GROMACS .gro file of C-alpha atoms in nm:
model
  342
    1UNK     CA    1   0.000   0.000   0.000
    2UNK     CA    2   0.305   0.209  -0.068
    3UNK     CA    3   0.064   0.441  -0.261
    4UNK     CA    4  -0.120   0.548   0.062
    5UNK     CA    5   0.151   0.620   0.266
    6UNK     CA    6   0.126   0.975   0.432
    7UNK     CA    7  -0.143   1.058   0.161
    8UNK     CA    8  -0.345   1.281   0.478
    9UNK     CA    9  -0.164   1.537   0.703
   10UNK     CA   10  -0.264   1.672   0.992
   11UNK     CA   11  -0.140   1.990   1.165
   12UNK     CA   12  -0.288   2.149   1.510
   13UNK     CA   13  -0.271   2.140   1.886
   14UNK     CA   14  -0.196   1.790   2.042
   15UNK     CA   15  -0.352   1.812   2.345
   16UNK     CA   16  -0.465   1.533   2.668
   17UNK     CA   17  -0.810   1.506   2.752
   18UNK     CA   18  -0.861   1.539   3.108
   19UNK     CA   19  -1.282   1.409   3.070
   20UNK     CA   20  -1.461   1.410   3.344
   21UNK     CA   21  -1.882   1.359   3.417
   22UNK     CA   22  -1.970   1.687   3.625
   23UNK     CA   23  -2.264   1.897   3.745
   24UNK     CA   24  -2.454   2.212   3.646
   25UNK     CA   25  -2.281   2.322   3.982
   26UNK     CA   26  -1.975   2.288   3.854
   27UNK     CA   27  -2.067   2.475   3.466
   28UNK     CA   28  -2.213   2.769   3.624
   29UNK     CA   29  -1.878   2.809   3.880
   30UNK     CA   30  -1.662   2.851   3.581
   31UNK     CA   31  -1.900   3.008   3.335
   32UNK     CA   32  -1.883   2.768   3.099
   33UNK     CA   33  -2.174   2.619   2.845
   34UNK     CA   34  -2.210   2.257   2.684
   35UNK     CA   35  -2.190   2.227   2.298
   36UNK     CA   36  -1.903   2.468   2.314
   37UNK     CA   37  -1.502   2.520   2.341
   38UNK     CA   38  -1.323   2.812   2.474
   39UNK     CA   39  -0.967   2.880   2.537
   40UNK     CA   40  -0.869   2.869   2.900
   41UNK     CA   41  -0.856   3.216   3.092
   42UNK     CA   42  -0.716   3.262   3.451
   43UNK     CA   43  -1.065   3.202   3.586
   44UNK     CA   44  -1.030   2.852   3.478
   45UNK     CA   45  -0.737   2.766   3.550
   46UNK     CA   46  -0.821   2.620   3.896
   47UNK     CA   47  -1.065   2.364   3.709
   48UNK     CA   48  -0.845   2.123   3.623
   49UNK     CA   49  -0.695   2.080   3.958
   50UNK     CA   50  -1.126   2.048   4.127
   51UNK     CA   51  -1.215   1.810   3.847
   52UNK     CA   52  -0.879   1.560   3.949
   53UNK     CA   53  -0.985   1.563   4.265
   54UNK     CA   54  -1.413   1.546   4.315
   55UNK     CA   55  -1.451   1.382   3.970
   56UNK     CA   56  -1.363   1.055   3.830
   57UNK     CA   57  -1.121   1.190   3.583
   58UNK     CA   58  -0.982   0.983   3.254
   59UNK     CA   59  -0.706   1.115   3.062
   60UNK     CA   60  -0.727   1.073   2.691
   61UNK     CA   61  -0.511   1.186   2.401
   62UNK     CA   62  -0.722   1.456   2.220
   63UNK     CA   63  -0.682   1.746   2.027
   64UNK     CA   64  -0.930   1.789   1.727
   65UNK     CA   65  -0.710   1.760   1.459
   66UNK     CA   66  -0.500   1.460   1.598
   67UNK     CA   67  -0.837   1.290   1.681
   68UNK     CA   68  -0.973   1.331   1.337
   69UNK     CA   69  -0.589   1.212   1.197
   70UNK     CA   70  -0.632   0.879   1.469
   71UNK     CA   71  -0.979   0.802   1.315
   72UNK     CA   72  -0.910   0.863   0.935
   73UNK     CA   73  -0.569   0.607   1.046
   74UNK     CA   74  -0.849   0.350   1.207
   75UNK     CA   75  -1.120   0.337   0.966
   76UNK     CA   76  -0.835   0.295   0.652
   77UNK     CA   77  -0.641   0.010   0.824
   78UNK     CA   78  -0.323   0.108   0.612
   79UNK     CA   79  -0.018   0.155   0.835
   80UNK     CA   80   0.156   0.488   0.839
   81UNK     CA   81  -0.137   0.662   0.590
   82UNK     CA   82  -0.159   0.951   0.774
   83UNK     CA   83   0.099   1.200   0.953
   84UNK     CA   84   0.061   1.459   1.188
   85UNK     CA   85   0.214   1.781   1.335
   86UNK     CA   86   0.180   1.987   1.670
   87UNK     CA   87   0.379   2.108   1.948
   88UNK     CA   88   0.356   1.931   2.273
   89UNK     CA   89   0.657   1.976   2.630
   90UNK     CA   90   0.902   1.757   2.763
   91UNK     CA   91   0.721   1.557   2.998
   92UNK     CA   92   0.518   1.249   3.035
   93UNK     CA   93   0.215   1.348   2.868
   94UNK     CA   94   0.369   1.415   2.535
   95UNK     CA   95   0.539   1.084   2.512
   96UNK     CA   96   0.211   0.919   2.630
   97UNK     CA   97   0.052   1.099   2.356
   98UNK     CA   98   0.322   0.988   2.064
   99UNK     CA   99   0.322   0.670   2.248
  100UNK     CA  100  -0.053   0.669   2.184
  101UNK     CA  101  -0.049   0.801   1.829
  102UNK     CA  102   0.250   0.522   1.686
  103UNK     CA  103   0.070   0.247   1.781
  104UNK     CA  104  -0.260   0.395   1.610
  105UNK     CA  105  -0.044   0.417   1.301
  106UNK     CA  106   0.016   0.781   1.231
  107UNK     CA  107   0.346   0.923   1.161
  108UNK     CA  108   0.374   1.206   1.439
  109UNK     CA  109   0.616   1.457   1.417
  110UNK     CA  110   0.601   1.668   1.748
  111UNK     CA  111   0.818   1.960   1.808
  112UNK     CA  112   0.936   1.947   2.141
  113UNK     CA  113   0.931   2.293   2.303
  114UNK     CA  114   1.178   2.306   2.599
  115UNK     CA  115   1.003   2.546   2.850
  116UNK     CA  116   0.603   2.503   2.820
  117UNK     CA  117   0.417   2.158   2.962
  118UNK     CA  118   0.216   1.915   2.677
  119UNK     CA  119  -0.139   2.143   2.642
  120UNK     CA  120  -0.464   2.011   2.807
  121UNK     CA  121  -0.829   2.025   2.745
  122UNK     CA  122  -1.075   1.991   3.039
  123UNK     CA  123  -1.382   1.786   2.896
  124UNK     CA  124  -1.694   1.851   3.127
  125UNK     CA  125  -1.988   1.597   3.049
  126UNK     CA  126  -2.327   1.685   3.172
  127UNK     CA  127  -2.583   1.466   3.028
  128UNK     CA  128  -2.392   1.339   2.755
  129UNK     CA  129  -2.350   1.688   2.620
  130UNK     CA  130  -1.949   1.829   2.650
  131UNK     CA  131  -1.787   2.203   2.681
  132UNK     CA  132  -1.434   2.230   2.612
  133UNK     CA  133  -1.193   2.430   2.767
  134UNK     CA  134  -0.836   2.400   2.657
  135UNK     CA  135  -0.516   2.516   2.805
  136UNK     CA  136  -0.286   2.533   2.541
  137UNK     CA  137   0.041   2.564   2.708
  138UNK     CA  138   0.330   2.414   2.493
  139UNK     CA  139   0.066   2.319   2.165
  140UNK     CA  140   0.094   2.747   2.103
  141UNK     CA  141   0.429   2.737   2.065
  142UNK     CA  142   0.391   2.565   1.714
  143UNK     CA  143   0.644   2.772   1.496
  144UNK     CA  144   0.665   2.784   1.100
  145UNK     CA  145   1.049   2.664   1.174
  146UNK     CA  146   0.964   2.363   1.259
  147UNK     CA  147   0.745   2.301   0.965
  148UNK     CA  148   0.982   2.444   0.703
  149UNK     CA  149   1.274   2.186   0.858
  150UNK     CA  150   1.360   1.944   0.543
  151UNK     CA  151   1.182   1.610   0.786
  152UNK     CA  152   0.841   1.748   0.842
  153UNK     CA  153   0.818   1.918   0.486
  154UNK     CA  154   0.916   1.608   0.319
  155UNK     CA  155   0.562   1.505   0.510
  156UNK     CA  156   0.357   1.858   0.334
  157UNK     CA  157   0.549   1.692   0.001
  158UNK     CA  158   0.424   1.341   0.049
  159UNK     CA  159   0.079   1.476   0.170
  160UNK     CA  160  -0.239   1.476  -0.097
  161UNK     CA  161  -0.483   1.544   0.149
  162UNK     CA  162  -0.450   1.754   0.410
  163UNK     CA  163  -0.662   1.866   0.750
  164UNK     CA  164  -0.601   2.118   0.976
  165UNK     CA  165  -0.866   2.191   1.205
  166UNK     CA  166  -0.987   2.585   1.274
  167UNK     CA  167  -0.814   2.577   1.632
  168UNK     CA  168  -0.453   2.615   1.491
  169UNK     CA  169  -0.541   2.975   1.316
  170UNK     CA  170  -0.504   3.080   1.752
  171UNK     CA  171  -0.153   2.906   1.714
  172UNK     CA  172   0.019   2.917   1.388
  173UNK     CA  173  -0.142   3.117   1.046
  174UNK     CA  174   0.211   3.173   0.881
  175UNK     CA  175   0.165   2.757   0.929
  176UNK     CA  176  -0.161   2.687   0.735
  177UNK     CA  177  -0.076   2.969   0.508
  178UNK     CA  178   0.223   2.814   0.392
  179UNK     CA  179   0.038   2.475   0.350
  180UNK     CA  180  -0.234   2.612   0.190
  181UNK     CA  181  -0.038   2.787  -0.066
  182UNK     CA  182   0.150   2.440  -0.150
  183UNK     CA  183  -0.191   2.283  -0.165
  184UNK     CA  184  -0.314   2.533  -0.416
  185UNK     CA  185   0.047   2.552  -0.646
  186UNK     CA  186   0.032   2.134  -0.653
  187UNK     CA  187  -0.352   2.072  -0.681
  188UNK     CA  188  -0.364   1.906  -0.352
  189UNK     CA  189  -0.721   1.864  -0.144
  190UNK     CA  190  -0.651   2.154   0.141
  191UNK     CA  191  -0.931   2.092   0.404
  192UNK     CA  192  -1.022   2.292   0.726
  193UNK     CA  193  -1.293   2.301   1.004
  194UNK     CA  194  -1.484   2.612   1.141
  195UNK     CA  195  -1.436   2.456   1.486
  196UNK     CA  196  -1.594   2.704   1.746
  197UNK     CA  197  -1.755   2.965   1.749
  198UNK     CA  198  -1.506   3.181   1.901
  199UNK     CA  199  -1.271   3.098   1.628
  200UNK     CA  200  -1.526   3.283   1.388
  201UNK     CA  201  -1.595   3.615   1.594
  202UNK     CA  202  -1.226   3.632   1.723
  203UNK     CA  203  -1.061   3.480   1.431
  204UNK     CA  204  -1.215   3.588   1.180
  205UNK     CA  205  -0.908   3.775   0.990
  206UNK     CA  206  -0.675   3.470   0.957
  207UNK     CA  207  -0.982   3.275   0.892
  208UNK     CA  208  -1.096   3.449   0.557
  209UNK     CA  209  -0.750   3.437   0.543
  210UNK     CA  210  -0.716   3.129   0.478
  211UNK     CA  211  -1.112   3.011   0.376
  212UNK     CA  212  -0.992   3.075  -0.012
  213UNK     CA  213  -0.747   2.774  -0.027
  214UNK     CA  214  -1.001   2.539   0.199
  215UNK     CA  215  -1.155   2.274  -0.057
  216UNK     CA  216  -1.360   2.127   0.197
  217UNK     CA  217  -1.483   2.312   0.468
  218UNK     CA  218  -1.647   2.116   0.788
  219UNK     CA  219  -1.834   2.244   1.087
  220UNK     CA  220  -2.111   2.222   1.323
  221UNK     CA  221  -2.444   2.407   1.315
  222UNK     CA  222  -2.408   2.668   1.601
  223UNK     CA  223  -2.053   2.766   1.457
  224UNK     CA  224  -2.232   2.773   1.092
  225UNK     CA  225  -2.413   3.014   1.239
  226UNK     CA  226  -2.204   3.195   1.398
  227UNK     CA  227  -2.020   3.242   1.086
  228UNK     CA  228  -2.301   3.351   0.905
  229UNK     CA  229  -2.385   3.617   1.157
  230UNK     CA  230  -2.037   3.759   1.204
  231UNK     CA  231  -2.071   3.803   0.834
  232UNK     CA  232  -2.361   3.969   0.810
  233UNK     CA  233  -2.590   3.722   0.602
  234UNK     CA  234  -2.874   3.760   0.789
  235UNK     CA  235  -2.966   3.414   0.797
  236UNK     CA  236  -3.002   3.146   1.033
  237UNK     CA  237  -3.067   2.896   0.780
  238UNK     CA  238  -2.773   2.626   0.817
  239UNK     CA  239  -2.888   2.516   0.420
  240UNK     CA  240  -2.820   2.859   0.327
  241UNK     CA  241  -2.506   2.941   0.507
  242UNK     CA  242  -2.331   2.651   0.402
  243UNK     CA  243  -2.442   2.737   0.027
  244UNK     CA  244  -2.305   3.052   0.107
  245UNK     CA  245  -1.974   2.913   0.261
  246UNK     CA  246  -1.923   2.712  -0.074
  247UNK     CA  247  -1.977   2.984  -0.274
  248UNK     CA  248  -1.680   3.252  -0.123
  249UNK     CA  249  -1.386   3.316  -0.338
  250UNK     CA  250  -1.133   3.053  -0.405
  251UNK     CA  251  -0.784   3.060  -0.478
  252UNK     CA  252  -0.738   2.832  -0.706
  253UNK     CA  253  -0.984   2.665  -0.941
  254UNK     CA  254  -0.901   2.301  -0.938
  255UNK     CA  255  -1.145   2.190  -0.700
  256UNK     CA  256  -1.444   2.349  -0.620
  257UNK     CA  257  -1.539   2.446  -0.255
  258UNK     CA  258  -1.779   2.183  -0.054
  259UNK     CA  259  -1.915   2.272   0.272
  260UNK     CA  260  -2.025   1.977   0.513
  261UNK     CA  261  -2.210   2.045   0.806
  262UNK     CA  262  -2.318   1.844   1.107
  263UNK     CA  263  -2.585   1.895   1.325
  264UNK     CA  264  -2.571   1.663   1.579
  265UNK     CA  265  -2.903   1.400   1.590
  266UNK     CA  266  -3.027   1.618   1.239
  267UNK     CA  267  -2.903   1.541   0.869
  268UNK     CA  268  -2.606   1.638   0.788
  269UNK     CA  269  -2.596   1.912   0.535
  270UNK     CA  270  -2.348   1.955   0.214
  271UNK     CA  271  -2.350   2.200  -0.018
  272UNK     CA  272  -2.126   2.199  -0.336
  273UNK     CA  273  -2.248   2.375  -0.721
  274UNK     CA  274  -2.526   2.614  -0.547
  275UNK     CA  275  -2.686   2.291  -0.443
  276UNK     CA  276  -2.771   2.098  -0.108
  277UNK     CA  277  -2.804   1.761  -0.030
  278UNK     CA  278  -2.893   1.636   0.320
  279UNK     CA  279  -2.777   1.258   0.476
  280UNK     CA  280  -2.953   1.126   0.796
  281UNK     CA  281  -2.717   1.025   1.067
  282UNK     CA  282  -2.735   0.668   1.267
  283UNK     CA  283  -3.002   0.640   1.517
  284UNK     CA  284  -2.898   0.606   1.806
  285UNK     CA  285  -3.110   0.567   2.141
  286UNK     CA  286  -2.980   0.829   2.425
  287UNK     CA  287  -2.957   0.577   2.736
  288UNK     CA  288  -2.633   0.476   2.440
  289UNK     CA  289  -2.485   0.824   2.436
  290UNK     CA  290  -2.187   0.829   2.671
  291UNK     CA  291  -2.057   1.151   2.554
  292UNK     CA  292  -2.026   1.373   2.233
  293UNK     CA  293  -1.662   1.445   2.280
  294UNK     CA  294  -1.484   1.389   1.975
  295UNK     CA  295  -1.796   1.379   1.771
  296UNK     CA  296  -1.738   1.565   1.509
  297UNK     CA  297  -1.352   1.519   1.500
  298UNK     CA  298  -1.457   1.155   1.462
  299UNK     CA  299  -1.701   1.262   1.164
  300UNK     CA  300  -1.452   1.437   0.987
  301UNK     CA  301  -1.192   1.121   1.034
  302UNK     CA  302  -1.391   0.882   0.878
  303UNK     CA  303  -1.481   1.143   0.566
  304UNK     CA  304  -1.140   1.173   0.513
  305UNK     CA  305  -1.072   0.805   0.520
  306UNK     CA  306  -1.308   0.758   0.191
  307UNK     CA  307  -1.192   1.079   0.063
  308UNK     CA  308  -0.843   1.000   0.026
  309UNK     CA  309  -0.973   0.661  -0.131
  310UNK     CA  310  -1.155   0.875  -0.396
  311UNK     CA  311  -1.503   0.778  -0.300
  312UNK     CA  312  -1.812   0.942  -0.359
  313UNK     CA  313  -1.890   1.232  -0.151
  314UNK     CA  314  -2.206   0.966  -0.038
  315UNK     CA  315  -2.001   0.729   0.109
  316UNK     CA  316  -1.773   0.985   0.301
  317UNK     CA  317  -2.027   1.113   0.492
  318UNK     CA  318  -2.169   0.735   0.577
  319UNK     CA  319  -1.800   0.667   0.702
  320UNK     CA  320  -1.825   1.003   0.857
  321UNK     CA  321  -2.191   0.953   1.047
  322UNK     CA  322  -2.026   0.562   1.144
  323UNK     CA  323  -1.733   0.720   1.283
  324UNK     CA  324  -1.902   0.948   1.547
  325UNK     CA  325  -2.157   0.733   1.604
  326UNK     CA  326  -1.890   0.491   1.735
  327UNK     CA  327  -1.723   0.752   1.918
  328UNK     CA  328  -1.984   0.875   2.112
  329UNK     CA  329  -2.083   0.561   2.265
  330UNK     CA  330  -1.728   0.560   2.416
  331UNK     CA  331  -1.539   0.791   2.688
  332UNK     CA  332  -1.349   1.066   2.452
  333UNK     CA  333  -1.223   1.027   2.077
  334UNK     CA  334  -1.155   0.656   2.143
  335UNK     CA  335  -1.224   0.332   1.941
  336UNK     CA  336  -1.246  -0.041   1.933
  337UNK     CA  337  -0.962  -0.212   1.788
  338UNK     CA  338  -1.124  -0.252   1.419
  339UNK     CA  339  -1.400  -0.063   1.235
  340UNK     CA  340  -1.682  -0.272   1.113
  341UNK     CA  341  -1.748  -0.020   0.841
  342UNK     CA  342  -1.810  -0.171   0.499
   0.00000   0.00000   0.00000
């Protein structure tokens, strides 16, 4: 399978899952709201410490665009088809995480920064629902160095697909511009996830940024909105907005622009040539639902797995939908040890 090897890329911010079931209590001390993901202020900063010590806490290797790499690796079975980049520290959690990532078959490349610890993200789970609230530490030190260093560009080179989720435009844009540009000179699929909402009110400048090279773009419903409503449209219509989304200017004309967006339990909506078409997700009972984290990251791993195959856009989003539905009947982004997708 020589062909397959490194054909997706991954770049963004590796960071542990420290998941955790919680109470409303507990939201409300820390301001914080399910269905969402924030960066970590000082105000938070004492959460992680509480939810170690009155919660039964499980650390997990997260990190939305590692966790979308680890799926797209699971569901295509093909050792060493994917590669990834992020910063992480010197300590025990990053080697847990590469650890973690080798034996799931990616091809990590961490830069090691000397002074800041391996970034966390403190999962709180109320009802099956999650909020997000990362600490990036060491992952924001990402620098373009690293990436232009002959090693990890040989992987950009070797790369035909690549995925970098909305997150790293906090961490790195001279990064994702530099890919992007690459993608767009050498026809390659350049792919990229709205992510949060705060990443489309507060990010919004390196975003449009870098929207014009994005081939695919993925999302969620709230943060389609969002988008739509920092840009004015005027409509809450996730149909519409993801039209919309497909239809902004593009860079290069070799692919046109497809926007896929979940929304949760509903169809998921894609829009591609003025046109949308809507797939039902799996069923799946809620006394099933253990939690959503990693949902979406999960959806966007097992599109890319058919993508990269060449399938039709159909059967990505049935990997996609199998994918998260796996996912959140587990504890984090986590899987069996084979995918019974056909």
């Amino acid at each position: 399978m020589a062909e397959y090897e490194g054909i997706l890329l991954g770049m963004g911010n590796p960071l542990l899952d420290i998941s955790a079931v919680v109470d409303e209590g507990f939201l409300t001390k820390y301001d914080i709201k399910l269905n969402n993901a924030i960066l970590a202020e000082d105000k938070h900063l004492p959460m992680y410490e509480e939810m170690s010590s009155k919660y039964n806490v499980e650390y997990i290797a997260g990190g939305a665009t590692q966790n979308s790499i680890r799926v797209a690796q699971w569901m295509l079975q093909i050792p060493g088809a994917t590669s990834y980049m992020g910063c992480v520290g010197k300590d025990k959690y990053g080697e847990e995480m590469a650890k973690n990532s080798k034996s799931a078959g990616v091809n990590v490349h961490y830069y090691e920064d000397e002074t800041a610890p391996t970034g966390t993200c403190a999962v709180c789970v109320v009802g099956g629902e999650r909020s997000l609230i990362a600490n990036l530490s060491a992952a924001n030190c990402y620098k373009s160095e690293h990436l232009k260093r002959p090693e990890n560009w040989a992987l950009v080179e070797k790369a035909k697909y690549i995925y970098i989720a909305g997150f790293f435009l906090t961490v790195s844009p001279e990064s994702i511009q530099l890919v992007a540009e690459h993608a767009a000179a050498t026809n390659k699929v350049f792919t990229m996830n709205l992510s949060a909402p705060f990443i489309c009110e507060f990010f919004k400048d390196v975003q449009e940024k870098a929207l014009p090279y994005v081939d695919y773009v993925f999302g969620n419903e709230t943060e389609a909105r969002t988008f739509s409503k920092v840009h004015g449209w005027e409509t809450d219509n996730v149909e519409e907005i993801a039209i919309k989304i497909s239809q902004l200017p593009k860079a290069s004309g070799t692919h046109k622009r497809i926007t896929v967006i979940t929304q949760g339990a509903d169809p998921v909506v894609v829009a591609q040539d003025g046109k949308v078409t809507t797939y039902p997700v799996i069923y799946l009972p809620k006394e099933k639902l253990v939690d959503t984290n990693g949902a979406g990251d999960a959806f966007v791993g097992g599109f890319l797995s058919q993508l990269v195959l060449e399938k039709p856009i159909e059967e990505c989003v049935r990997a996609g939908c199998y994918a998260s539905n796996v996912i959140i009947q587990r504890s984090g982004c986590t899987y069996p040890e084979k995918p019974e997708f056909k």
